[in-house]
Short mmCIF file of C-alpha atoms and ligand atoms in Angstrom, two decimals:
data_model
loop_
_atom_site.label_atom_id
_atom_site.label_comp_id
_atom_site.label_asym_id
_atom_site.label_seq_id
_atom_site.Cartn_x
_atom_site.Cartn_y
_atom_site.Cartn_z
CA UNK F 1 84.34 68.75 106.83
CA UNK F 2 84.68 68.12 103.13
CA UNK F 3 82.98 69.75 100.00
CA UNK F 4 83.53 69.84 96.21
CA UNK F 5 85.54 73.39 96.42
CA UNK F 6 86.93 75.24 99.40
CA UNK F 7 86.93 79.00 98.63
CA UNK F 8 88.55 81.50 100.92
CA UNK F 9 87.86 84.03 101.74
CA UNK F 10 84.56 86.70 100.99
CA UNK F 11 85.02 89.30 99.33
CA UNK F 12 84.07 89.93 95.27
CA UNK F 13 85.90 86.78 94.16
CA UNK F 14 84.92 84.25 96.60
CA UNK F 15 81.44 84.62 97.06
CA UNK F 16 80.31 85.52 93.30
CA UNK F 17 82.31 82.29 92.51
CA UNK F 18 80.16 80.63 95.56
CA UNK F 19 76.85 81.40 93.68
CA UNK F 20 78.16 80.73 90.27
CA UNK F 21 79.20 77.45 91.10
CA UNK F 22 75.78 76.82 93.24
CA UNK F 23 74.13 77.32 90.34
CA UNK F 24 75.75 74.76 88.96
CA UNK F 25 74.77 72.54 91.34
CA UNK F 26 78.30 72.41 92.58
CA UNK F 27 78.67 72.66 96.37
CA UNK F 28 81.40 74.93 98.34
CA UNK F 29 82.52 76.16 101.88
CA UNK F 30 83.76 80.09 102.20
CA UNK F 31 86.23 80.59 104.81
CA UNK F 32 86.67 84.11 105.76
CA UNK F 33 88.72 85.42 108.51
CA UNK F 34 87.08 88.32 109.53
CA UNK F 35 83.97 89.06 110.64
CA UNK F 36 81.03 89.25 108.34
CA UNK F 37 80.17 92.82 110.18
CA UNK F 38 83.86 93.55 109.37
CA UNK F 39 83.42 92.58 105.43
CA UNK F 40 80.31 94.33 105.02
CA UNK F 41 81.54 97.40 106.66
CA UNK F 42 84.45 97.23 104.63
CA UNK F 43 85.23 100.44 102.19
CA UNK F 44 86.53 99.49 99.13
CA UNK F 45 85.87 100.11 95.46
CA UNK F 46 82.75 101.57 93.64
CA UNK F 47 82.85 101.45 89.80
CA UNK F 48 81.28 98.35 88.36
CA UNK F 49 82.05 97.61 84.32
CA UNK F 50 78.27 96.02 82.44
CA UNK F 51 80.00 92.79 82.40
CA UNK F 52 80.31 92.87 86.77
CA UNK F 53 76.52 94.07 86.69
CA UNK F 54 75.75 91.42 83.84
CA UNK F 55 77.57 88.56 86.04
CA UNK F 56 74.84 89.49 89.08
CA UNK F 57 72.17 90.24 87.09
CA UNK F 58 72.62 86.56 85.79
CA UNK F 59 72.30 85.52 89.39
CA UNK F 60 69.83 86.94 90.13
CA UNK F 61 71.33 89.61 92.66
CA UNK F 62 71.18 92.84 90.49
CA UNK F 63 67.91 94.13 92.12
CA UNK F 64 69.51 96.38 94.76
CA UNK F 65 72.14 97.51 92.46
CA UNK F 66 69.83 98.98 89.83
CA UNK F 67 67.69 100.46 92.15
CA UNK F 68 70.32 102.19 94.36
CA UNK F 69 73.36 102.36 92.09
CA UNK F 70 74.02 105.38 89.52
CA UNK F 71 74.61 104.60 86.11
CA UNK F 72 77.49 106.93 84.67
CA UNK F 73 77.74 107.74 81.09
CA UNK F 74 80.77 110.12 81.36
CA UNK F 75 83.50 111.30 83.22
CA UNK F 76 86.18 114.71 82.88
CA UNK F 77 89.61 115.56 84.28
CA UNK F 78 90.97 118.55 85.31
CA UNK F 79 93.94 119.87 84.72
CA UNK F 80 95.65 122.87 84.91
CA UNK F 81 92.02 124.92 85.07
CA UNK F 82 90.75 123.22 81.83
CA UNK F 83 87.85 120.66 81.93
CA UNK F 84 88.20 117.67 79.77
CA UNK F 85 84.47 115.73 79.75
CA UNK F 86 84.30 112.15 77.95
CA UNK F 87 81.21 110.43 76.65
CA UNK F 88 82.27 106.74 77.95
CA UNK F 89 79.28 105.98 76.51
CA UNK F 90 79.18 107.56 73.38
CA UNK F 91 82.70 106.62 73.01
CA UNK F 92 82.46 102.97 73.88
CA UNK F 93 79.35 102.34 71.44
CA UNK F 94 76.76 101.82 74.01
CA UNK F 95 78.92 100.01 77.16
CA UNK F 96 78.22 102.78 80.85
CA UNK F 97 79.64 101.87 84.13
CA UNK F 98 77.79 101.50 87.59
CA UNK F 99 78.27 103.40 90.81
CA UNK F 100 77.61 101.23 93.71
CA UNK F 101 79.95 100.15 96.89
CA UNK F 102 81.86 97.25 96.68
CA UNK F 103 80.73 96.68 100.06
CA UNK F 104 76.81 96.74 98.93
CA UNK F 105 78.17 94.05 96.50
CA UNK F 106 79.42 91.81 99.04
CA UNK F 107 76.46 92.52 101.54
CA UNK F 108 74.13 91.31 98.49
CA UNK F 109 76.15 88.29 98.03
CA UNK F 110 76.28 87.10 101.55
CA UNK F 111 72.61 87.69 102.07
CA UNK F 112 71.26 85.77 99.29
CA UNK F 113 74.35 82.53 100.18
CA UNK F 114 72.51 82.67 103.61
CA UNK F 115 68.87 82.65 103.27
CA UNK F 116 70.50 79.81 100.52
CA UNK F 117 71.56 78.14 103.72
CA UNK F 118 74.46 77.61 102.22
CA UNK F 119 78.12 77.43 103.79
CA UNK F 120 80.18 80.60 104.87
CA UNK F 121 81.99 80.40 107.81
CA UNK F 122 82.87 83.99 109.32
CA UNK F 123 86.09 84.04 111.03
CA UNK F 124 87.56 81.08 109.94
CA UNK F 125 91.04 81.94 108.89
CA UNK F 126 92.91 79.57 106.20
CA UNK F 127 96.38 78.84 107.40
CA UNK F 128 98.19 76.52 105.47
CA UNK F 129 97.26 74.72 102.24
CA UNK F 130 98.39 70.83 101.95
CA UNK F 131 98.79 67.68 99.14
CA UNK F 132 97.75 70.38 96.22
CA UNK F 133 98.44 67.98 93.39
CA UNK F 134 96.54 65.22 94.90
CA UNK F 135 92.85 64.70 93.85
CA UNK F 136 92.16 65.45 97.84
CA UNK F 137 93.98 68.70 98.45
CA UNK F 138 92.76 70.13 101.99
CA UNK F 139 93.01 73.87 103.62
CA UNK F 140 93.84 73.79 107.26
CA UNK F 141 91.81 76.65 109.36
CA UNK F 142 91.25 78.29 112.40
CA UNK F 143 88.06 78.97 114.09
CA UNK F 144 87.42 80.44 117.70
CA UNK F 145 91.00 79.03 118.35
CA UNK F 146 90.56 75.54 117.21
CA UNK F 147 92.31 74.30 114.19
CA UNK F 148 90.13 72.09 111.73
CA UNK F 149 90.81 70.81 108.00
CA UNK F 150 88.50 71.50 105.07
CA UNK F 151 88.63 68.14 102.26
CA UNK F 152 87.68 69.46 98.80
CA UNK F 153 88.17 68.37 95.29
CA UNK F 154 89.59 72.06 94.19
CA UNK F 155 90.58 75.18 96.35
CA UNK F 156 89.74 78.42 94.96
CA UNK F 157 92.35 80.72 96.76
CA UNK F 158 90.37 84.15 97.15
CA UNK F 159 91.71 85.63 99.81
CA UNK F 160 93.58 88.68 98.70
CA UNK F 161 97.28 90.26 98.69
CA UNK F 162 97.34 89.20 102.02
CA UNK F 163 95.64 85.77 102.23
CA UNK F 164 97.43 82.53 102.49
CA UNK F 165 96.99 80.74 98.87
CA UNK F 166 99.38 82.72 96.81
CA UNK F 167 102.37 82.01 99.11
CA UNK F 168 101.06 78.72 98.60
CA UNK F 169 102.23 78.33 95.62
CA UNK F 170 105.86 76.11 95.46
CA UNK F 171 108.69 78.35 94.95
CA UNK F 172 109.50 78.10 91.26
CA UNK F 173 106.53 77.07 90.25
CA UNK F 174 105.31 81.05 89.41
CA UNK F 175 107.06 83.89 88.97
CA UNK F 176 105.56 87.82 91.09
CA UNK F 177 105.94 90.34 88.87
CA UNK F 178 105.41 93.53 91.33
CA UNK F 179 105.76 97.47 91.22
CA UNK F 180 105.14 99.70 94.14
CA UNK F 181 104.34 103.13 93.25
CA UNK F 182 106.09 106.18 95.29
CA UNK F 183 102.54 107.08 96.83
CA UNK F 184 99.39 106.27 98.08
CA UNK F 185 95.99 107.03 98.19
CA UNK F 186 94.39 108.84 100.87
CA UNK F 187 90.51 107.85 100.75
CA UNK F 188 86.98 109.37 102.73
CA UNK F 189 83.89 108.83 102.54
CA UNK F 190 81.74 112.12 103.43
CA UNK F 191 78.04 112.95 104.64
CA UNK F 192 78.72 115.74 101.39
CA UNK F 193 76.48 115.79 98.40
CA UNK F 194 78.34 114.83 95.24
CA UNK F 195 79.76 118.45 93.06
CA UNK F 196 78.35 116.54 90.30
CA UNK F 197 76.86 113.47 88.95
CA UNK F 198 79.81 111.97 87.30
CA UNK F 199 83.69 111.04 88.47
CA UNK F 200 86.32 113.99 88.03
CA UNK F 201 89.94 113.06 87.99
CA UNK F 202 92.37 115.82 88.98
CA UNK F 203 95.91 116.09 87.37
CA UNK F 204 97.24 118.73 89.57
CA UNK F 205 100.95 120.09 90.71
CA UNK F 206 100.01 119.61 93.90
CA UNK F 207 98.89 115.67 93.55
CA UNK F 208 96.51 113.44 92.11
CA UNK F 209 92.52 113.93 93.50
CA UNK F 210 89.25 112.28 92.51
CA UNK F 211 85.84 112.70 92.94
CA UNK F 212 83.60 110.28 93.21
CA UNK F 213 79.99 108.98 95.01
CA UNK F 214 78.67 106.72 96.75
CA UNK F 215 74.79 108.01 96.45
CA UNK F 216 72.91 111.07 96.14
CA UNK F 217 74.40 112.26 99.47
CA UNK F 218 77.23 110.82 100.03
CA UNK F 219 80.86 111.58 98.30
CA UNK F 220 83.91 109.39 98.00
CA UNK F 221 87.44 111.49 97.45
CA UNK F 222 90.85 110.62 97.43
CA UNK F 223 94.16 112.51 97.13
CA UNK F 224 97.62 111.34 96.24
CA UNK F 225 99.46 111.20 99.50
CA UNK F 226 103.48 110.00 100.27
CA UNK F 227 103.28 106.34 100.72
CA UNK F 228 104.55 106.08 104.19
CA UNK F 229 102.04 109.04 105.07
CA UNK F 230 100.15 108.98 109.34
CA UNK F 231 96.54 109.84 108.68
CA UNK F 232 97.25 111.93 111.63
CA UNK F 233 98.93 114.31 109.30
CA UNK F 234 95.72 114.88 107.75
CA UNK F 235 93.02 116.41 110.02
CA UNK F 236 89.83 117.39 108.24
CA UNK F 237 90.28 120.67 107.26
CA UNK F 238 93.02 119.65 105.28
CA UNK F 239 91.83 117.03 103.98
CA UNK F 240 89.53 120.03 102.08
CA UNK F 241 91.78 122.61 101.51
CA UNK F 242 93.82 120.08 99.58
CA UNK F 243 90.76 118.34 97.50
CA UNK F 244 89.75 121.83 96.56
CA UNK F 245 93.45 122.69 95.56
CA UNK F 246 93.54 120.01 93.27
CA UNK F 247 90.10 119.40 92.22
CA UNK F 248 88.46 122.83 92.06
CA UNK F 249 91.00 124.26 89.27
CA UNK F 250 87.82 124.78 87.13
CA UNK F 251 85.77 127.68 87.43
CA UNK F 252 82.92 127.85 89.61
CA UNK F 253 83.83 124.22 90.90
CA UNK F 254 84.01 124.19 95.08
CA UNK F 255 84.41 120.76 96.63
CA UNK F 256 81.33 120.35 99.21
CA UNK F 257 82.16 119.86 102.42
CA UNK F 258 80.42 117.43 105.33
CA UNK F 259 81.23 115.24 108.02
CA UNK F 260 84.01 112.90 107.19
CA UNK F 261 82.59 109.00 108.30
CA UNK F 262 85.29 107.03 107.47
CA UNK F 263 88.84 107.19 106.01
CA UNK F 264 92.57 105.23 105.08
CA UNK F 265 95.80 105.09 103.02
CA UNK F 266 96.11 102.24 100.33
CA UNK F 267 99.63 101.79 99.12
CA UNK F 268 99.49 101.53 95.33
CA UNK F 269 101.21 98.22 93.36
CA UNK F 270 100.96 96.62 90.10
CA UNK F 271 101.00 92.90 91.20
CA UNK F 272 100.61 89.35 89.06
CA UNK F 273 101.56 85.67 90.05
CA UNK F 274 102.16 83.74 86.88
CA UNK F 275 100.79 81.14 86.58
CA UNK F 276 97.13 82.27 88.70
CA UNK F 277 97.13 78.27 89.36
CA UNK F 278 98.83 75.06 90.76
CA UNK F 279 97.81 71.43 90.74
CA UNK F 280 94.15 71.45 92.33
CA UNK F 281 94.78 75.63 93.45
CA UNK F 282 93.03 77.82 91.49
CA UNK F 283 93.89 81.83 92.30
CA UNK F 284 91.33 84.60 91.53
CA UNK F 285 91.23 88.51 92.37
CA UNK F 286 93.95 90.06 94.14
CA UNK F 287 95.19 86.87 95.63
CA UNK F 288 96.73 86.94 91.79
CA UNK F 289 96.77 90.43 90.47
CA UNK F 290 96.79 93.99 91.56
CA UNK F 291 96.02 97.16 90.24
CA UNK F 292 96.62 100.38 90.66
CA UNK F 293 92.95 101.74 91.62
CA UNK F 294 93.31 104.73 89.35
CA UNK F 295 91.55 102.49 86.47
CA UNK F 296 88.78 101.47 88.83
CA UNK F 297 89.74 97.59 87.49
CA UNK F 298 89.99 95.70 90.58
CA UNK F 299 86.79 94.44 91.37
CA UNK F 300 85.73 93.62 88.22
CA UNK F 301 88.96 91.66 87.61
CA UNK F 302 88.51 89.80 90.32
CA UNK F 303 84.84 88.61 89.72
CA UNK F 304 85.68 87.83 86.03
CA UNK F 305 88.09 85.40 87.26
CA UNK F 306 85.54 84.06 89.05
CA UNK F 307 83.02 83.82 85.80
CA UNK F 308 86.22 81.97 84.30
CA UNK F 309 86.57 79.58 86.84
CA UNK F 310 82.99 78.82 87.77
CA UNK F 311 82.86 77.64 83.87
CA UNK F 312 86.14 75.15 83.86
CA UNK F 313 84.91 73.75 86.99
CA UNK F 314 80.99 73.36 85.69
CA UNK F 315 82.97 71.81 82.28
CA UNK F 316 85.01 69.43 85.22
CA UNK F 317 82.13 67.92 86.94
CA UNK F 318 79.71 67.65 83.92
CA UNK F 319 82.13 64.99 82.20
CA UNK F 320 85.08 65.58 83.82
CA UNK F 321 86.67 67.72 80.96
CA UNK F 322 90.28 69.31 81.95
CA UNK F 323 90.81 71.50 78.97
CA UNK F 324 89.53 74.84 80.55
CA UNK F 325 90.48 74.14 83.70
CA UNK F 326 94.06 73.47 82.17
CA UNK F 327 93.88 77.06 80.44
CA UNK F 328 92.08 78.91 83.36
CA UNK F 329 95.33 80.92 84.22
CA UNK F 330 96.00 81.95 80.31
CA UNK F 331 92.28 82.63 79.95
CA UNK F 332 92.37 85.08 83.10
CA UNK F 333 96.03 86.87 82.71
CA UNK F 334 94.58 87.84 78.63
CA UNK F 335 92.25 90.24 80.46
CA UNK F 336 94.26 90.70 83.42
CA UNK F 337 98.12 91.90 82.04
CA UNK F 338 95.48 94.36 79.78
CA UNK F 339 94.13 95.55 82.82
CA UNK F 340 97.32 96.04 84.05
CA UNK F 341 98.56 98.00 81.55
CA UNK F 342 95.81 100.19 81.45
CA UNK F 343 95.65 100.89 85.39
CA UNK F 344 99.73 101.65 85.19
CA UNK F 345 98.87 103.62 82.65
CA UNK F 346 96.12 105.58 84.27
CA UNK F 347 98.84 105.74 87.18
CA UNK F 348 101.34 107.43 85.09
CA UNK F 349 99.32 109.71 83.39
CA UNK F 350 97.55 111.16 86.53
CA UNK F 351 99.70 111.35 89.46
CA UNK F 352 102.19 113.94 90.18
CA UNK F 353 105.90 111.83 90.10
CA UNK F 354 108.79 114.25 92.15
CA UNK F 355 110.93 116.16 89.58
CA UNK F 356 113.67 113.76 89.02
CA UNK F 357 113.47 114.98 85.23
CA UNK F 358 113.24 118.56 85.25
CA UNK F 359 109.27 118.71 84.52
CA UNK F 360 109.66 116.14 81.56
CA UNK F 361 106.74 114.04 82.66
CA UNK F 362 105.12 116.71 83.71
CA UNK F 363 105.19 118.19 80.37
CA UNK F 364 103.84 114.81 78.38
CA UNK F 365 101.43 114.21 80.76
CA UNK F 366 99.59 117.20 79.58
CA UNK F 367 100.46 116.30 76.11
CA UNK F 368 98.69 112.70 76.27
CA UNK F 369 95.53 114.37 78.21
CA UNK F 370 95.80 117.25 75.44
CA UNK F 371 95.86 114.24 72.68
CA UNK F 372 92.65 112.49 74.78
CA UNK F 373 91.04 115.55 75.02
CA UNK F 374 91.52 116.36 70.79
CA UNK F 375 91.57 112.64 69.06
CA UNK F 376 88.64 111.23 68.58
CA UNK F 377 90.15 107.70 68.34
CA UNK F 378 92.22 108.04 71.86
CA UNK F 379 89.36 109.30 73.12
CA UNK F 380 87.39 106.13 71.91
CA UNK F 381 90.14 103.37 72.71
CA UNK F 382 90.35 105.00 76.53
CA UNK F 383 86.58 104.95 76.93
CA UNK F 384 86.74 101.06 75.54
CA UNK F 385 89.43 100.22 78.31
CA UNK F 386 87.45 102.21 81.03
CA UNK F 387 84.45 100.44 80.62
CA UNK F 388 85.63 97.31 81.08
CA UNK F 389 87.23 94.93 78.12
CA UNK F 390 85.03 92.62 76.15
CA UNK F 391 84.92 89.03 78.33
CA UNK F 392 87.33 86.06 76.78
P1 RFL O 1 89.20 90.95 98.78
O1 RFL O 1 88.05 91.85 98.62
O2 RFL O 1 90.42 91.48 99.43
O3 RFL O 1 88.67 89.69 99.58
C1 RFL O 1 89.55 88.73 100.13
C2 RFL O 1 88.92 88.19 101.39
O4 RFL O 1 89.73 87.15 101.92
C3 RFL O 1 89.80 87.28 103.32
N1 RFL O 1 91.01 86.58 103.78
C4 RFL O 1 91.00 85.34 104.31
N2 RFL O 1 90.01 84.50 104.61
C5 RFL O 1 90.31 83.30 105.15
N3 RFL O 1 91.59 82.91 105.43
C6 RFL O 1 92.63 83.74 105.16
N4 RFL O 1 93.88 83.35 105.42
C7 RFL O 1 92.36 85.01 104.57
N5 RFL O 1 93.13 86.05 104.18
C8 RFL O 1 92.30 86.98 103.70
C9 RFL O 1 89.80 88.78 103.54
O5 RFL O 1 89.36 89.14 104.85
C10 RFL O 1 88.81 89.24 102.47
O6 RFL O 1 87.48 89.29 102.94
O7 RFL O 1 89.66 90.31 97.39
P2 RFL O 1 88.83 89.98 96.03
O8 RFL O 1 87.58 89.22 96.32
O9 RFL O 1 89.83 89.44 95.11
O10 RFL O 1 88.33 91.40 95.51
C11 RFL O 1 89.24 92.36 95.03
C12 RFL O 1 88.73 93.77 95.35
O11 RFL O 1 88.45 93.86 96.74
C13 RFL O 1 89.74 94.85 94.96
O12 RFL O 1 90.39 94.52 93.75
C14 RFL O 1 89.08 96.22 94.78
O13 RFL O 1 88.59 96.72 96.00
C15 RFL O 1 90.06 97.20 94.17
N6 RFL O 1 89.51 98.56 94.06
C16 RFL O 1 88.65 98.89 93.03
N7 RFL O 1 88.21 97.94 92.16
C17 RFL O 1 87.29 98.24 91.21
O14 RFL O 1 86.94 97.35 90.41
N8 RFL O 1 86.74 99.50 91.08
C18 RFL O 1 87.10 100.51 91.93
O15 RFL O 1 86.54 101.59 91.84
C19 RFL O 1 88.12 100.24 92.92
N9 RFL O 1 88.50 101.18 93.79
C20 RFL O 1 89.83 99.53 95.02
C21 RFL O 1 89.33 100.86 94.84
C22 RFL O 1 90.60 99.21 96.13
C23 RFL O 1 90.90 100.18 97.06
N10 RFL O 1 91.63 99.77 98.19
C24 RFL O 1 91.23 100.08 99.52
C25 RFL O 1 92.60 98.73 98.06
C26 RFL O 1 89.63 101.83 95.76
C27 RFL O 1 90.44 101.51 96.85
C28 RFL O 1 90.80 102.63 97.81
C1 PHB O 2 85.55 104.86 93.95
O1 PHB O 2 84.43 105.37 93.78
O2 PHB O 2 85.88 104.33 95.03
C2 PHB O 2 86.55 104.90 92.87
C3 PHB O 2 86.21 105.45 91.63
C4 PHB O 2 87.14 105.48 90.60
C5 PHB O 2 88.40 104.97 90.81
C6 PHB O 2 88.75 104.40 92.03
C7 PHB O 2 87.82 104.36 93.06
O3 PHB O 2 89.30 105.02 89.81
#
C-alpha cells in the first residue's frame, strides 16, 4: 500500500488531521489498532476551546456539535463551603467553551472519512517505523495477524502515550521531559441529571472532585483517588458519599445520584518529547505531550497540532516549501509548554498533596483561589488560559 501520509492511529489528532489534509487534496491511510466500536465507545474528554469547534466547523463537521453540545459561559469552585463563580466569558472578552464527548467528536470524524470513502483501517496496529529520513519512510502493521508495510511520503505519528511513533524517535535525538503526579483520577459517567448547568471544581480536604456533563441527563464526575487505587475499592455508594463530601460543601448543593454506566482511573503526568518531530515523523497529541486533565487542554492540544501540521504539509505539496514543516515542532510546543504550565498549574492549585509541609500548600492554595476569586485581572488571565490560547 502506499499514500502521501500514513497517520496512526484515530482518535482527535489523527482523523481531524485526515480531513484537513483531504481537503487539501492530499491523500492519507489511518491505522488504528482498535476497533472502531472500541474508539467510539471510548470515554474520554468533554470540554472543547472555540478554536477545536472553529477547526470542525471549518470542515464542515460542527452540525452535531452545535445541536447537541452545551455552550458554557462560566464555571465556580468550591472550597471550604464558599462558592467562587467565573464569567469565562465575560472574562475572556467574548471566547465560551463547548460541552460535548470527545467520543461524539471522533464518531463525527469517522463517519464523514467513511461515507468520504476514504482510508481508515480499524485494527491495524503500527509496529515499527523504518528509513525515517529517507523521502520513502514506511510504517510496518498488523492486521488480522498478517504483517503488511504502509509507503508514504510523511508519517504523522498519532497514536498516543502508548502508540509506537514516539519511541520511534532515535535515542538522542529528543529529550522526555515527564512528571507523574501522586494521584489519579477516578472518572463515571451517570444516568444523573447535571446539579447545574456549568462545571464545578472542588478543592476539598478530602480530595479533588469535579462536576461536569455530558447532556441534559447525563453527568460526568471525577474524584482524586491514590494512583495505584483497584476500582474495586470504590463500589457505588461510595463513589457518592465521597462526590458529595467534596463537592456539596455549598449550601443547598446535593450531588444527584443515578445509575453509574461506565467508569476508570487515569494516572495523571505532565509529558513532552522535544523535538514533536524527526526526519519525515511528524508527532501530534499525546503521542508528544500530556496534560494533566484538570485544565481540560488535551484534546484541543492535540487537534491544534493537527491544524499546524495539515498547513506545513498543504505549504509542502503546493511548491514543495520546507520552512513550516521545518518549524512545525517550535510552532506546536509555543502553545503546548503554555498548556502545560497552565494544566500543572490547575493540578497544583486543586488537588489535595499529603501533608509533607505542615498545611503550607494547603494554606496558599486558598490564598491563590482567594486572589482568583478578588482580582479582577487573575480572574481575567485564568479565564484567557481556560478558554483556550489564541492559535500561532
Ligand atoms: P488518542 O485519543 O489517545 O488517540 C490515539 C489513537 O491511536 C491508537 N493507537 C494506535 N493505532 C495504531 N497503531 C498503534 N501502534 C497504536 N497505538 C495507539 C489508539 O487506539 C487511539 O485510538 O490521542 P490524540 O488523538 O492525541 O487525542 C488526545 C486526547 O485523547 C486526550 O488528550 C484527551 O482525552 C485528554 N483529556 C481531555 N482533553 C480535553 O481537551 N478536554 C478535556 O475535558 C479532557 N478530559 C482527558 C480528559 C483525558 C482523560 N483520560 C481518560 C486520559 C479526561 C480524562 C479522564
Ligand atoms: C470532562 O467533562 O470530562 C472534563 C471537564 C473538565 C475537565 C476535565 C474533564 O477539566
Amino acid at each position: 500500500v502506499r499514500t502521501q501520509v500514513a497517520i496512526i492511529g484515530a482518535g482527535p489528532a489523527g482523523l481531524s488531521l485526515a480531513h484537513l489534509l483531504a481537503r487539501e487534496g492530499i491523500q492519507s491511510v489511518v491505522l488504528e489498532n482498535r476497533s472502531r466500536d472500541y474508539v467510539e465507545q471510548r470515554v474520554r474528554a468533554g470540554v472543547l476551546e472555540q478554536g477545536t469547534v472553529d477547526l470542525l466547523d471549518g470542515l464542515g463537521l460542527g452540525e452535531r456539535l452545535h445541536r447537541e453540545g452545551m455552550v458554557h459561559n462560566g464555571l465556580s469552585f468550591h472550597v471550604h463551603g464558599r462558592r467562587i463563580r467565573l464569567n469565562l466569558t465575560e472574562l475572556s472578552g467574548g471566547r465560551s467553551i463547548y460541552v460535548y464527548g470527545q467520543q461524539e467528536v471522533v464518531k463525527d470524524l469517522i463517519a464523514a472519512r467513511v461515507a468520504a470513502g476514504a482510508p481508515i483501517l480499524f485494527e491495524a496496529e503500527a509496529v515499527a517505523l523504518d528509513d525515517l529520513t529517507s523521502p520513502t519512510p514506511r510504517v510496518r502493521f498488523l492486521q488480522h495477524g498478517d504483517e503488511d508495510v504502509l509507503e508514504c511520503d510523511f508519517i504523522a505519528g498519532c497514536d498516543g502515550f502508548h502508540g509506537v511513533s514516539h519511541q520511534s524517535l532515535p535515542a538522542g535525538k529528543a529529550h522526555v521531559y515527564e512528571r507523574e503526579y501522586p494521584f489519579a483520577w477516578l472518572g463515571v459517567l451517570a444516568a444523573a441529571r447535571p446539579n447545574e448547568a456549568e462545571l464545578v471544581y472542588a478543592r476539598n480536604p478530602r480530595g479533588f472532585a469535579l462536576h461536569s456533563m455530558r447532556s441534559l441527563d447525563i453527568t460526568r464526575l471525577y474524584l482524586q483517588v491514590e494512583p495505584d487505587e483497584p476500582l474495586d475499592n470504590w463500589p457505588d455508594k461510595r463513589i457518592w458519599d465521597e462526590l458529595q463530601a467534596r463537592l456539596g460543601t455549598t449550601e443547598g448543593w446535593s450531588v444527584n445520584r443515578g445509575p453509574i454506566l461506565e467508569r476508570g482511573i487515569t494516572a495523571m503526568r505532565s509529558y513532552v518529547v522535544e523535538p514533536m518531530q524527526f526526519g519525515r515523523l511528524l508527532l501530534a497529541g499525546d503521542a508528544a505531550h500530556i496534560v494533566p486533565p484538570t485544565g481540560a487542554r488535551g484534546m484541543n492540544l492535540a487537534m491544534a497540532d493537527a491544524r499546524v501540521m495539515a498547513s506545513a504539509l498543504a505549504a509542502y505539496y503546493s511548491g514543495r516549501r520546507t520552512e513550516l514543516l521545518e518549524r512545525y515542532s517550535d510552532d506546536c510546543l509555543r502553545r503546548v509548554w503554555r498548556a502545560e504550565y497552565f494544566s500543572w498549574y490547575l493540578t497544583t492549585l486543586l488537588h489535595k498533596h499529603g501533608d509533607t509541609d505542615g498545611g503550607l500548600l494547603d494554606r496558599s492554595q486558598v490564598a491563590e483561589l482567594d486572589h482568583l476569586a478578588t482580582s479582577h485581572d487573575a480572574a481575567v488571565a485564568f479565564a484567557k488560559n481556560y478558554v483556550g490560547l489564541e492559535t500561532v
